Amino acid sequence: MSHEFLVAHNNIRSKYGLSPLIWDKSLAHFARRHASKLVANCAMVHSVGKYGENLFWGKLDHWTPARIVEDWAKESEFFNFKDGKCIKDWTECGHFTQIVWADTVRVGCHRLKCNGLNKGYIGICNYDPPGNVFHQHPFFPNHQTSSNTTNKPVPPQHHT
């Protein structure tokens, strides 16, 4: 599973000329621990930890690690590459921007089958250093996208 998550991330990053991510066992362990807290009902609740984080919930069995990452990457259609920000707000493309955040070096993920009412699969990836810092361009994080310099990471949520 770890290899599939990592390859999917790095395939997307390579499309934009970004360095590949390195698999981090500590981040994967963090993701697994958090996912295990959510499997009872597949709740979409962020860990609010010190890492960047993408969450996913899908009801069907076909949600492999690669398909989860590819689904997050589809949010690129809501990203304005010229301005370096989402067309409306971070909730529509924040998964994509976290995947391609240039300063991110490490990733660790986990996917678990839910056993509660919502059934399906929950997927979590954690990123270090985190991305999605307001008013910073994901491909050029030191480039401000506006005059406001608030450096607050924004965790997106996604479920299908």
N, CA, C and O atoms as a DFTB+ gen file, in Angstrom:
640 C
 N C O
     1  1       0.823      -1.196       0.000
     2  2       0.000       0.000       0.000
     3  2       0.865       1.257       0.000
     4  3       0.571       2.199      -0.736
     5  1       1.930       1.293       0.813
     6  2       2.775       2.482       0.891
     7  2       3.384       2.814      -0.465
     8  3       3.443       3.979      -0.857
     9  1       3.836       1.786      -1.179
    10  2       4.447       2.010      -2.485
    11  2       3.440       2.630      -3.451
    12  3       3.786       3.535      -4.210
    13  1       2.209       2.154      -3.427
    14  2       1.177       2.660      -4.332
    15  2       0.851       4.130      -4.045
    16  3       0.705       4.926      -4.972
    17  1       0.739       4.486      -2.772
    18  2       0.519       5.894      -2.416
    19  2       1.686       6.762      -2.902
    20  3       1.476       7.818      -3.498
    21  1       2.903       6.311      -2.644
    22  2       4.091       7.101      -2.988
    23  2       4.233       7.273      -4.494
    24  3       4.479       8.381      -4.969
    25  1       4.081       6.196      -5.244
    26  2       4.190       6.277      -6.703
    27  2       3.138       7.225      -7.264
    28  3       3.440       8.031      -8.143
    29  1       1.909       7.136      -6.766
    30  2       0.848       8.016      -7.261
    31  2       1.179       9.486      -7.008
    32  3       0.997      10.325      -7.890
    33  1       1.665       9.798      -5.806
    34  2       2.059      11.177      -5.504
    35  2       3.180      11.642      -6.436
    36  3       3.115      12.732      -7.005
    37  1       4.194      10.812      -6.582
    38  2       5.357      11.226      -7.372
    39  2       5.063      11.294      -8.862
    40  3       5.697      12.076      -9.570
    41  1       4.124      10.503      -9.358
    42  2       3.705      10.634     -10.754
    43  2       3.078      11.999     -10.996
    44  3       3.333      12.632     -12.021
    45  1       2.274      12.444     -10.071
    46  2       1.635      13.754     -10.210
    47  2       2.684      14.856     -10.094
    48  3       2.698      15.779     -10.909
    49  1       3.552      14.775      -9.106
    50  2       4.586      15.797      -8.922
    51  2       5.508      15.881     -10.139
    52  3       5.940      16.973     -10.510
    53  1       5.809      14.756     -10.753
    54  2       6.709      14.771     -11.916
    55  2       6.088      15.521     -13.095
    56  3       6.812      16.105     -13.901
    57  1       4.758      15.513     -13.204
    58  2       4.080      16.250     -14.277
    59  2       4.356      17.752     -14.187
    60  3       4.265      18.467     -15.184
    61  1       4.690      18.215     -12.998
    62  2       4.920      19.648     -12.780
    63  2       6.392      19.949     -12.503
    64  3       6.726      21.049     -12.062
    65  1       7.261      18.994     -12.755
    66  2       8.687      19.191     -12.583
    67  2       9.131      19.312     -11.129
    68  3      10.147      19.945     -10.840
    69  1       8.378      18.710     -10.216
    70  2       8.694      18.804      -8.788
    71  2       9.482      17.589      -8.325
    72  3       9.372      16.505      -8.899
    73  1      10.268      17.781      -7.292
    74  2      11.045      16.695      -6.713
    75  2      10.111      15.625      -6.155
    76  3       9.029      15.935      -5.658
    77  1      10.536      14.365      -6.238
    78  2       9.706      13.303      -5.670
    79  2       9.679      13.379      -4.147
    80  3      10.623      13.847      -3.510
    81  1       8.582      12.910      -3.591
    82  2       8.460      12.815      -2.142
    83  2       9.139      11.537      -1.658
    84  3       9.311      10.585      -2.418
    85  1       9.517      11.532      -0.400
    86  2      10.119      10.378       0.255
    87  2       9.077       9.797       1.206
    88  3       8.400      10.540       1.917
    89  1       8.948       8.464       1.222
    90  2       8.026       7.820       2.147
    91  2       8.582       7.928       3.556
    92  3       9.759       7.651       3.789
    93  1       7.736       8.330       4.491
    94  2       8.154       8.492       5.878
    95  2       7.296       7.586       6.758
    96  3       6.080       7.762       6.843
    97  1       7.939       6.615       7.412
    98  2       7.212       5.657       8.251
    99  2       6.517       6.326       9.430
   100  3       5.441       5.893       9.844
   101  1       7.124       7.376       9.971
   102  2       6.492       8.083      11.094
   103  2       5.198       8.767      10.654
   104  3       4.203       8.737      11.379
   105  1       5.208       9.379       9.477
   106  2       3.992      10.005       8.951
   107  2       2.934       8.945       8.645
   108  3       1.749       9.156       8.900
   109  1       3.362       7.809       8.100
   110  2       2.415       6.723       7.816
   111  2       1.810       6.196       9.112
   112  3       0.619       5.889       9.162
   113  1       2.616       6.091      10.151
   114  2       2.121       5.642      11.453
   115  2       1.122       6.664      12.018
   116  3       0.090       6.291      12.576
   117  1       1.439       7.944      11.866
   118  2       0.538       9.012      12.314
   119  2      -0.798       8.899      11.572
   120  3      -1.863       9.008      12.180
   121  1      -0.733       8.679      10.245
   122  2      -1.956       8.542       9.436
   123  2      -2.749       7.307       9.859
   124  3      -3.975       7.363       9.955
   125  1      -2.059       6.193      10.112
   126  2      -2.736       4.966      10.526
   127  2      -3.429       5.141      11.871
   128  3      -4.567       4.709      12.055
   129  1      -2.732       5.776      12.808
   130  2      -3.341       6.004      14.127
   131  2      -4.592       6.863      14.004
   132  3      -5.611       6.578      14.633
   133  1      -4.512       7.911      13.198
   134  2      -5.678       8.785      13.054
   135  2      -6.806       8.061      12.321
   136  3      -7.969       8.171      12.710
   137  1      -6.473       7.330      11.271
   138  2      -7.501       6.592      10.526
   139  2      -8.207       5.592      11.427
   140  3      -9.418       5.406      11.315
   141  1      -7.466       4.950      12.315
   142  2      -8.075       3.956      13.196
   143  2      -9.102       4.581      14.140
   144  3     -10.000       3.892      14.624
   145  1      -8.974       5.876      14.401
   146  2      -9.953       6.576      15.236
   147  2     -11.236       6.889      14.459
   148  3     -12.283       7.147      15.054
   149  1     -11.144       6.862      13.125
   150  2     -12.267       7.294      12.288
   151  2     -13.049       6.146      11.656
   152  3     -14.131       6.371      11.115
   153  1     -12.526       4.917      11.712
   154  2     -13.146       3.818      10.969
   155  2     -14.515       3.400      11.489
   156  3     -15.270       2.761      10.756
   157  1     -14.854       3.730      12.701
   158  2     -16.165       3.339      13.229
   159  2     -17.298       3.953      12.425
   160  3     -18.348       3.332      12.259
   161  1     -17.097       5.177      11.919
   162  2     -18.148       5.810      11.119
   163  2     -17.609       6.572       9.909
   164  3     -18.347       7.325       9.274
   165  1     -16.342       6.384       9.591
   166  2     -15.695       7.062       8.460
   167  2     -15.840       8.580       8.572
   168  3     -16.040       9.264       7.568
   169  1     -15.739       9.092       9.770
   170  2     -15.859      10.531       9.987
   171  2     -14.723      11.271       9.280
   172  3     -13.576      10.824       9.295
   173  1     -15.045      12.373       8.679
   174  2     -14.060      13.203       7.989
   175  2     -13.581      14.287       8.954
   176  3     -13.995      15.442       8.861
   177  1     -12.717      13.906       9.866
   178  2     -12.219      14.814      10.888
   179  2     -10.702      14.850      10.799
   180  3     -10.040      13.817      10.905
   181  1     -10.156      16.041      10.605
   182  2      -8.702      16.173      10.523
   183  2      -8.054      15.956      11.884
   184  3      -8.667      16.184      12.928
   185  1      -6.830      15.520      11.850
   186  2      -6.072      15.272      13.076
   187  2      -5.658      16.572      13.757
   188  3      -5.395      16.580      14.960
   189  1      -5.596      17.651      13.019
   190  2      -5.166      18.960      13.508
   191  2      -3.763      18.845      14.121
   192  3      -3.457      19.470      15.137
   193  1      -2.940      18.045      13.487
   194  2      -1.559      17.883      13.921
   195  2      -0.661      18.910      13.274
   196  3      -1.131      19.891      12.697
   197  1       0.625      18.679      13.373
   198  2       1.596      19.628      12.834
   199  2       1.918      19.367      11.366
   200  3       2.748      20.064      10.783
   201  1       1.267      18.363      10.758
   202  2       1.542      18.008       9.380
   203  2       0.434      18.489       8.455
   204  3      -0.684      18.763       8.893
   205  1       0.758      18.587       7.180
   206  2      -0.283      18.775       6.193
   207  2      -1.057      17.467       6.109
   208  3      -0.514      16.401       6.399
   209  1      -2.325      17.544       5.714
   210  2      -3.129      16.330       5.718
   211  2      -4.219      16.371       4.655
   212  3      -4.949      17.356       4.535
   213  1      -4.318      15.310       3.901
   214  2      -5.425      15.100       2.976
   215  2      -6.261      13.943       3.500
   216  3      -5.730      12.900       3.880
   217  1      -7.576      14.138       3.515
   218  2      -8.523      13.100       3.932
   219  2      -9.385      12.698       2.749
   220  3      -9.657      13.495       1.851
   221  1      -9.806      11.446       2.771
   222  2     -10.668      10.932       1.713
   223  2     -11.616       9.899       2.304
   224  3     -11.239       9.137       3.195
   225  1     -12.844       9.876       1.806
   226  2     -13.776       8.812       2.100
   227  2     -14.473       8.427       0.811
   228  3     -14.965       9.294       0.089
   229  1     -14.519       7.143       0.517
   230  2     -15.218       6.635      -0.652
   231  2     -15.977       5.382      -0.288
   232  3     -15.479       4.539       0.458
   233  1     -17.165       5.258      -0.806
   234  2     -18.047       4.161      -0.410
   235  2     -17.764       2.859      -1.169
   236  3     -18.066       1.781      -0.657
   237  1     -17.209       2.934      -2.342
   238  2     -17.023       1.741      -3.167
   239  2     -15.666       1.081      -2.934
   240  3     -14.725       1.719      -2.462
   241  1     -15.580      -0.205      -3.273
   242  2     -14.354      -0.973      -3.068
   243  2     -13.201      -0.578      -3.986
   244  3     -12.051      -0.921      -3.710
   245  1     -13.485       0.130      -5.059
   246  2     -12.431       0.427      -6.032
   247  2     -11.477       1.545      -5.599
   248  3     -10.600       1.922      -6.377
   249  1     -11.616       2.078      -4.406
   250  2     -10.755       3.178      -3.968
   251  2      -9.417       2.644      -3.448
   252  3      -9.196       2.506      -2.245
   253  1      -8.542       2.352      -4.402
   254  2      -7.183       1.938      -4.080
   255  2      -6.388       3.176      -3.670
   256  3      -6.849       4.295      -3.896
   257  1      -5.218       3.007      -3.081
   258  2      -4.388       4.181      -2.765
   259  2      -4.124       5.058      -3.986
   260  3      -4.203       6.283      -3.893
   261  1      -3.815       4.454      -5.115
   262  2      -3.537       5.251      -6.320
   263  2      -4.767       6.045      -6.758
   264  3      -4.650       7.211      -7.133
   265  1      -5.937       5.425      -6.713
   266  2      -7.153       6.124      -7.134
   267  2      -7.511       7.256      -6.180
   268  3      -8.044       8.281      -6.604
   269  1      -7.223       7.078      -4.904
   270  2      -7.471       8.154      -3.940
   271  2      -6.612       9.363      -4.292
   272  3      -7.120      10.482      -4.365
   273  1      -5.327       9.149      -4.509
   274  2      -4.413      10.251      -4.834
   275  2      -4.796      10.881      -6.174
   276  3      -4.772      12.103      -6.315
   277  1      -5.142      10.064      -7.141
   278  2      -5.566      10.592      -8.443
   279  2      -6.835      11.429      -8.309
   280  3      -6.986      12.434      -9.004
   281  1      -7.740      11.032      -7.432
   282  2      -8.960      11.811      -7.217
   283  2      -8.620      13.179      -6.631
   284  3      -9.174      14.193      -7.056
   285  1      -7.713      13.209      -5.660
   286  2      -7.280      14.489      -5.114
   287  2      -6.660      15.351      -6.211
   288  3      -6.902      16.556      -6.274
   289  1      -5.865      14.730      -7.065
   290  2      -5.153      15.482      -8.113
   291  2      -6.100      16.078      -9.151
   292  3      -5.750      17.062      -9.803
   293  1      -7.289      15.505      -9.318
   294  2      -8.260      16.055     -10.276
   295  2      -8.681      17.476      -9.905
   296  3      -9.223      18.204     -10.736
   297  1      -8.436      17.857      -8.678
   298  2      -8.781      19.212      -8.250
   299  2      -7.933      20.266      -8.951
   300  3      -8.185      21.461      -8.791
   301  1      -6.936      19.849      -9.721
   302  2      -6.119      20.800     -10.468
   303  2      -6.979      21.635     -11.419
   304  3      -6.595      22.746     -11.784
   305  1      -8.136      21.111     -11.820
   306  2      -9.022      21.869     -12.703
   307  2      -9.582      23.118     -12.020
   308  3     -10.065      24.028     -12.694
   309  1      -9.522      23.165     -10.705
   310  2     -10.003      24.330      -9.959
   311  2      -8.862      25.217      -9.471
   312  3      -9.059      26.093      -8.628
   313  1      -7.664      24.978     -10.010
   314  2      -6.483      25.738      -9.613
   315  2      -6.097      26.694     -10.723
   316  3      -5.997      26.301     -11.885
   317  1      -5.878      27.959     -10.360
   318  2      -5.429      28.978     -11.306
   319  2      -3.898      28.984     -11.277
   320  3      -3.292      29.530     -10.356
   321  1      -3.287      28.380     -12.282
   322  2      -1.831      28.241     -12.309
   323  2      -1.136      29.596     -12.410
   324  3      -0.039      29.763     -11.877
   325  1      -1.748      30.555     -13.077
   326  2      -1.140      31.880     -13.214
   327  2      -1.077      32.601     -11.870
   328  3      -0.042      33.163     -11.512
   329  1      -2.181      32.586     -11.130
   330  2      -2.244      33.293      -9.851
   331  2      -1.713      32.462      -8.681
   332  3      -1.427      33.004      -7.614
   333  1      -1.583      31.166      -8.875
   334  2      -1.069      30.304      -7.819
   335  2      -2.041      30.050      -6.686
   336  3      -1.633      29.846      -5.542
   337  1      -3.332      30.062      -7.004
   338  2      -4.324      29.807      -5.959
   339  2      -5.565      29.176      -6.569
   340  3      -5.747      29.163      -7.786
   341  1      -6.403      28.661      -5.702
   342  2      -7.643      28.038      -6.152
   343  2      -8.559      29.106      -6.744
   344  3      -8.522      30.266      -6.336
   345  1      -9.369      28.705      -7.697
   346  2     -10.247      29.649      -8.367
   347  2     -11.199      30.318      -7.381
   348  3     -11.401      31.531      -7.444
   349  1     -11.790      29.535      -6.463
   350  2     -12.691      30.110      -5.461
   351  2     -12.033      30.141      -4.095
   352  3     -11.736      31.215      -3.570
   353  1     -11.802      28.957      -3.509
   354  2     -11.148      28.894      -2.204
   355  2     -10.415      27.568      -2.070
   356  3     -10.538      26.697      -2.932
   357  1      -9.654      27.411      -0.996
   358  2      -8.795      26.237      -0.807
   359  2      -9.583      24.939      -0.723
   360  3      -9.026      23.875      -0.994
   361  1     -10.865      24.990      -0.355
   362  2     -11.612      23.748      -0.212
   363  2     -11.844      23.048      -1.542
   364  3     -12.121      21.849      -1.558
   365  1     -11.740      23.761      -2.657
   366  2     -11.992      23.137      -3.947
   367  2     -10.744      22.557      -4.594
   368  3     -10.860      21.738      -5.505
   369  1      -9.554      22.954      -4.154
   370  2      -8.349      22.399      -4.778
   371  2      -7.206      22.193      -3.789
   372  3      -6.062      21.995      -4.200
   373  1      -7.496      22.237      -2.516
   374  2      -6.454      22.111      -1.502
   375  2      -5.777      20.755      -1.434
   376  3      -4.629      20.665      -0.998
   377  1      -6.461      19.694      -1.856
   378  2      -5.805      18.380      -1.908
   379  2      -4.722      18.401      -2.973
   380  3      -3.602      17.940      -2.750
   381  1      -5.074      18.944      -4.137
   382  2      -4.104      19.042      -5.222
   383  2      -2.897      19.876      -4.804
   384  3      -1.755      19.461      -5.000
   385  1      -3.149      21.057      -4.225
   386  2      -2.031      21.924      -3.875
   387  2      -1.136      21.299      -2.807
   388  3       0.072      21.533      -2.801
   389  1      -1.721      20.500      -1.895
   390  2      -0.871      19.820      -0.910
   391  2       0.025      18.787      -1.594
   392  3       1.196      18.654      -1.240
   393  1      -0.510      18.067      -2.554
   394  2       0.296      17.071      -3.272
   395  2       1.470      17.724      -3.987
   396  3       2.574      17.181      -3.991
   397  1       1.240      18.887      -4.592
   398  2       2.281      19.530      -5.398
   399  2       3.024      20.641      -4.657
   400  3       3.795      21.375      -5.274
   401  1       2.811      20.778      -3.364
   402  2       3.493      21.841      -2.617
   403  2       4.995      21.612      -2.722
   404  3       5.502      20.589      -2.260
   405  1       5.707      22.556      -3.326
   406  2       7.118      22.370      -3.669
   407  2       8.012      22.113      -2.467
   408  3       8.981      21.362      -2.574
   409  1       7.709      22.720      -1.330
   410  2       8.557      22.564      -0.149
   411  2       8.318      21.263       0.620
   412  3       9.106      20.920       1.501
   413  1       7.250      20.540       0.302
   414  2       6.980      19.279       0.982
   415  2       8.008      18.243       0.532
   416  3       8.311      18.128      -0.656
   417  1       8.534      17.498       1.489
   418  2       9.593      16.533       1.222
   419  2       9.154      15.100       1.510
   420  3       9.546      14.173       0.802
   421  1       8.336      14.919       2.556
   422  2       7.969      13.581       3.033
   423  2       6.453      13.385       3.030
   424  3       5.683      14.329       3.210
   425  1       6.051      12.141       2.822
   426  2       4.638      11.782       2.864
   427  2       4.508      10.421       3.551
   428  3       5.395       9.572       3.457
   429  1       3.402      10.238       4.232
   430  2       3.046       8.946       4.817
   431  2       1.541       8.831       4.806
   432  3       0.845       9.779       5.168
   433  1       1.023       7.678       4.395
   434  2      -0.422       7.523       4.201
   435  2      -0.906       6.192       4.748
   436  3      -0.132       5.277       5.031
   437  1      -2.221       6.128       4.881
   438  2      -2.849       4.867       5.262
   439  2      -4.290       4.862       4.761
   440  3      -4.930       5.908       4.654
   441  1      -4.785       3.664       4.458
   442  2      -6.169       3.468       4.019
   443  2      -6.753       2.331       4.829
   444  3      -6.138       1.274       4.967
   445  1      -7.946       2.552       5.367
   446  2      -8.626       1.529       6.153
   447  2     -10.067       1.378       5.693
   448  3     -10.696       2.331       5.233
   449  1     -10.568       0.172       5.825
   450  2     -11.986      -0.081       5.531
   451  2     -12.789       0.279       6.773
   452  3     -12.453      -0.130       7.885
   453  1     -13.848       1.043       6.572
   454  2     -14.705       1.458       7.679
   455  2     -15.639       0.316       8.056
   456  3     -15.986      -0.526       7.228
   457  1     -16.035       0.309       9.318
   458  2     -16.903      -0.765       9.768
   459  2     -18.205      -0.253      10.371
   460  3     -18.941      -1.029      10.981
   461  1     -18.502       1.014      10.218
   462  2     -19.723       1.587      10.773
   463  2     -20.804       1.729       9.726
   464  3     -20.781       1.057       8.695
   465  1     -21.737       2.597       9.993
   466  2     -22.873       2.820       9.096
   467  2     -22.453       3.292       7.715
   468  3     -23.047       2.886       6.716
   469  1     -21.443       4.139       7.644
   470  2     -21.053       4.712       6.357
   471  2     -20.240       3.767       5.488
   472  3     -20.118       4.002       4.286
   473  1     -19.694       2.733       6.042
   474  2     -18.869       1.748       5.323
   475  2     -18.006       2.428       4.262
   476  3     -18.020       3.654       4.149
   477  1     -17.279       1.669       3.508
   478  2     -16.396       2.231       2.505
   479  2     -14.968       2.319       3.032
   480  3     -14.586       1.570       3.931
   481  1     -14.191       3.223       2.479
   482  2     -12.777       3.361       2.815
   483  2     -12.445       4.792       3.191
   484  3     -12.971       5.748       2.621
   485  1     -11.564       4.911       4.158
   486  2     -11.027       6.214       4.512
   487  2      -9.541       6.191       4.191
   488  3      -8.839       5.227       4.497
   489  1      -9.077       7.259       3.573
   490  2      -7.667       7.392       3.237
   491  2      -7.132       8.680       3.832
   492  3      -7.795       9.717       3.798
   493  1      -5.932       8.604       4.374
   494  2      -5.293       9.778       4.970
   495  2      -3.846       9.813       4.524
   496  3      -3.145       8.803       4.579
   497  1      -3.403      10.971       4.085
   498  2      -1.986      11.196       3.819
   499  2      -1.547      12.407       4.631
   500  3      -2.246      13.418       4.702
   501  1      -0.380      12.280       5.236
   502  2       0.210      13.385       5.983
   503  2       1.490      13.814       5.293
   504  3       2.217      12.991       4.737
   505  1       1.759      15.117       5.335
   506  2       2.847      15.733       4.579
   507  2       3.712      16.588       5.490
   508  3       3.218      17.280       6.381
   509  1       5.028      16.523       5.241
   510  2       5.964      17.313       6.027
   511  2       7.077      17.829       5.126
   512  3       7.671      17.046       4.384
   513  1       7.373      19.108       5.168
   514  2       6.604      20.165       5.806
   515  2       5.235      20.323       5.138
   516  3       5.057      19.984       3.968
   517  1       4.272      20.845       5.909
   518  2       2.923      20.998       5.362
   519  2       2.866      22.080       4.286
   520  3       3.689      22.995       4.254
   521  1       1.894      21.953       3.428
   522  2       1.645      22.966       2.401
   523  2       0.380      23.731       2.717
   524  3      -0.051      23.810       3.868
   525  1      -0.210      24.294       1.670
   526  2      -1.457      25.039       1.773
   527  2      -1.360      26.198       2.752
   528  3      -2.227      26.380       3.607
   529  1      -0.307      26.969       2.619
   530  2      -0.144      28.172       3.420
   531  2      -0.801      29.314       2.652
   532  3      -0.486      29.562       1.488
   533  1      -1.723      30.005       3.327
   534  2      -2.434      31.110       2.678
   535  2      -1.456      32.082       2.027
   536  3      -0.407      32.408       2.581
   537  1      -1.832      32.526       0.847
   538  2      -1.123      33.570       0.119
   539  2       0.276      33.163      -0.301
   540  3       1.134      34.018      -0.518
   541  1       0.512      31.864      -0.418
   542  2       1.764      31.387      -0.984
   543  2       1.452      30.486      -2.172
   544  3       0.492      29.715      -2.149
   545  1       2.264      30.593      -3.192
   546  2       2.110      29.806      -4.409
   547  2       2.652      28.403      -4.150
   548  3       3.782      28.277      -3.679
   549  1       1.890      27.334      -4.440
   550  2       2.367      25.984      -4.141
   551  2       3.657      25.601      -4.864
   552  3       4.467      24.839      -4.335
   553  1       3.848      26.133      -6.080
   554  2       5.049      25.796      -6.840
   555  2       6.225      26.693      -6.466
   556  3       7.379      26.340      -6.709
   557  1       5.940      27.840      -5.883
   558  2       6.964      28.803      -5.457
   559  2       6.565      29.332      -4.083
   560  3       6.153      30.487      -3.976
   561  1       6.674      28.520      -3.026
   562  2       6.134      28.899      -1.718
   563  2       6.660      30.221      -1.151
   564  3       5.994      30.818      -0.304
   565  1       7.803      30.686      -1.578
   566  2       8.307      31.966      -1.070
   567  2       7.723      33.157      -1.819
   568  3       7.984      34.308      -1.469
   569  1       6.929      32.874      -2.855
   570  2       6.286      33.922      -3.638
   571  2       4.891      34.192      -3.070
   572  3       4.046      33.297      -3.051
   573  1       4.653      35.398      -2.617
   574  2       3.344      35.773      -2.061
   575  2       2.338      35.941      -3.194
   576  3       2.656      36.528      -4.228
   577  1       1.124      35.425      -3.000
   578  2       0.079      35.584      -4.011
   579  2      -0.801      36.796      -3.728
   580  3      -1.657      37.139      -4.543
   581  1      -0.601      37.453      -2.574
   582  2      -1.290      38.702      -2.272
   583  2      -0.500      39.419      -1.192
   584  3       0.510      38.903      -0.714
   585  1      -0.948      40.598      -0.806
   586  2      -0.215      41.375       0.187
   587  2      -0.392      40.851       1.603
   588  3       0.411      41.173       2.478
   589  1      -1.432      40.047       1.852
   590  2      -1.644      39.483       3.181
   591  2      -0.663      38.330       3.385
   592  3      -0.552      37.467       2.513
   593  1       0.036      38.293       4.490
   594  2       1.060      37.276       4.700
   595  2       0.710      36.303       5.817
   596  3       1.610      35.785       6.480
   597  1      -0.556      36.045       6.038
   598  2      -0.958      35.072       7.043
   599  2      -0.435      33.697       6.642
   600  3      -0.704      33.238       5.532
   601  1       0.294      33.047       7.511
   602  2       0.866      31.734       7.201
   603  2       0.119      30.636       7.933
   604  3       0.671      29.999       8.831
   605  1      -1.111      30.414       7.565
   606  2      -1.945      29.423       8.229
   607  2      -2.236      28.280       7.261
   608  3      -2.866      28.503       6.227
   609  1      -1.790      27.049       7.574
   610  2      -2.145      25.926       6.712
   611  2      -3.648      25.679       6.748
   612  3      -4.297      25.860       7.779
   613  1      -4.186      25.267       5.615
   614  2      -5.616      25.027       5.493
   615  2      -5.830      23.583       5.071
   616  3      -5.505      23.239       3.934
   617  1      -6.361      22.722       5.932
   618  2      -6.571      21.333       5.546
   619  2      -7.865      21.152       4.768
   620  3      -8.938      21.452       5.291
   621  1      -7.791      20.669       3.531
   622  2      -9.007      20.415       2.765
   623  2      -9.631      19.100       3.182
   624  3      -8.963      18.242       3.759
   625  1     -10.913      18.941       2.892
   626  2     -11.593      17.672       3.137
   627  2     -12.232      17.223       1.842
   628  3     -12.584      18.043       0.994
   629  1     -12.382      15.913       1.692
   630  2     -12.968      15.407       0.477
   631  2     -13.663      14.082       0.751
   632  3     -13.128      13.232       1.462
   633  1     -14.823      13.910       0.203
   634  2     -15.497      12.620       0.248
   635  2     -16.342      12.462      -0.986
   636  3     -16.848      13.437      -1.541
   637  1     -16.493      11.224      -1.413
   638  2     -17.283      10.946      -2.613
   639  2     -18.353       9.943      -2.303
   640  3     -19.128       9.575      -3.186
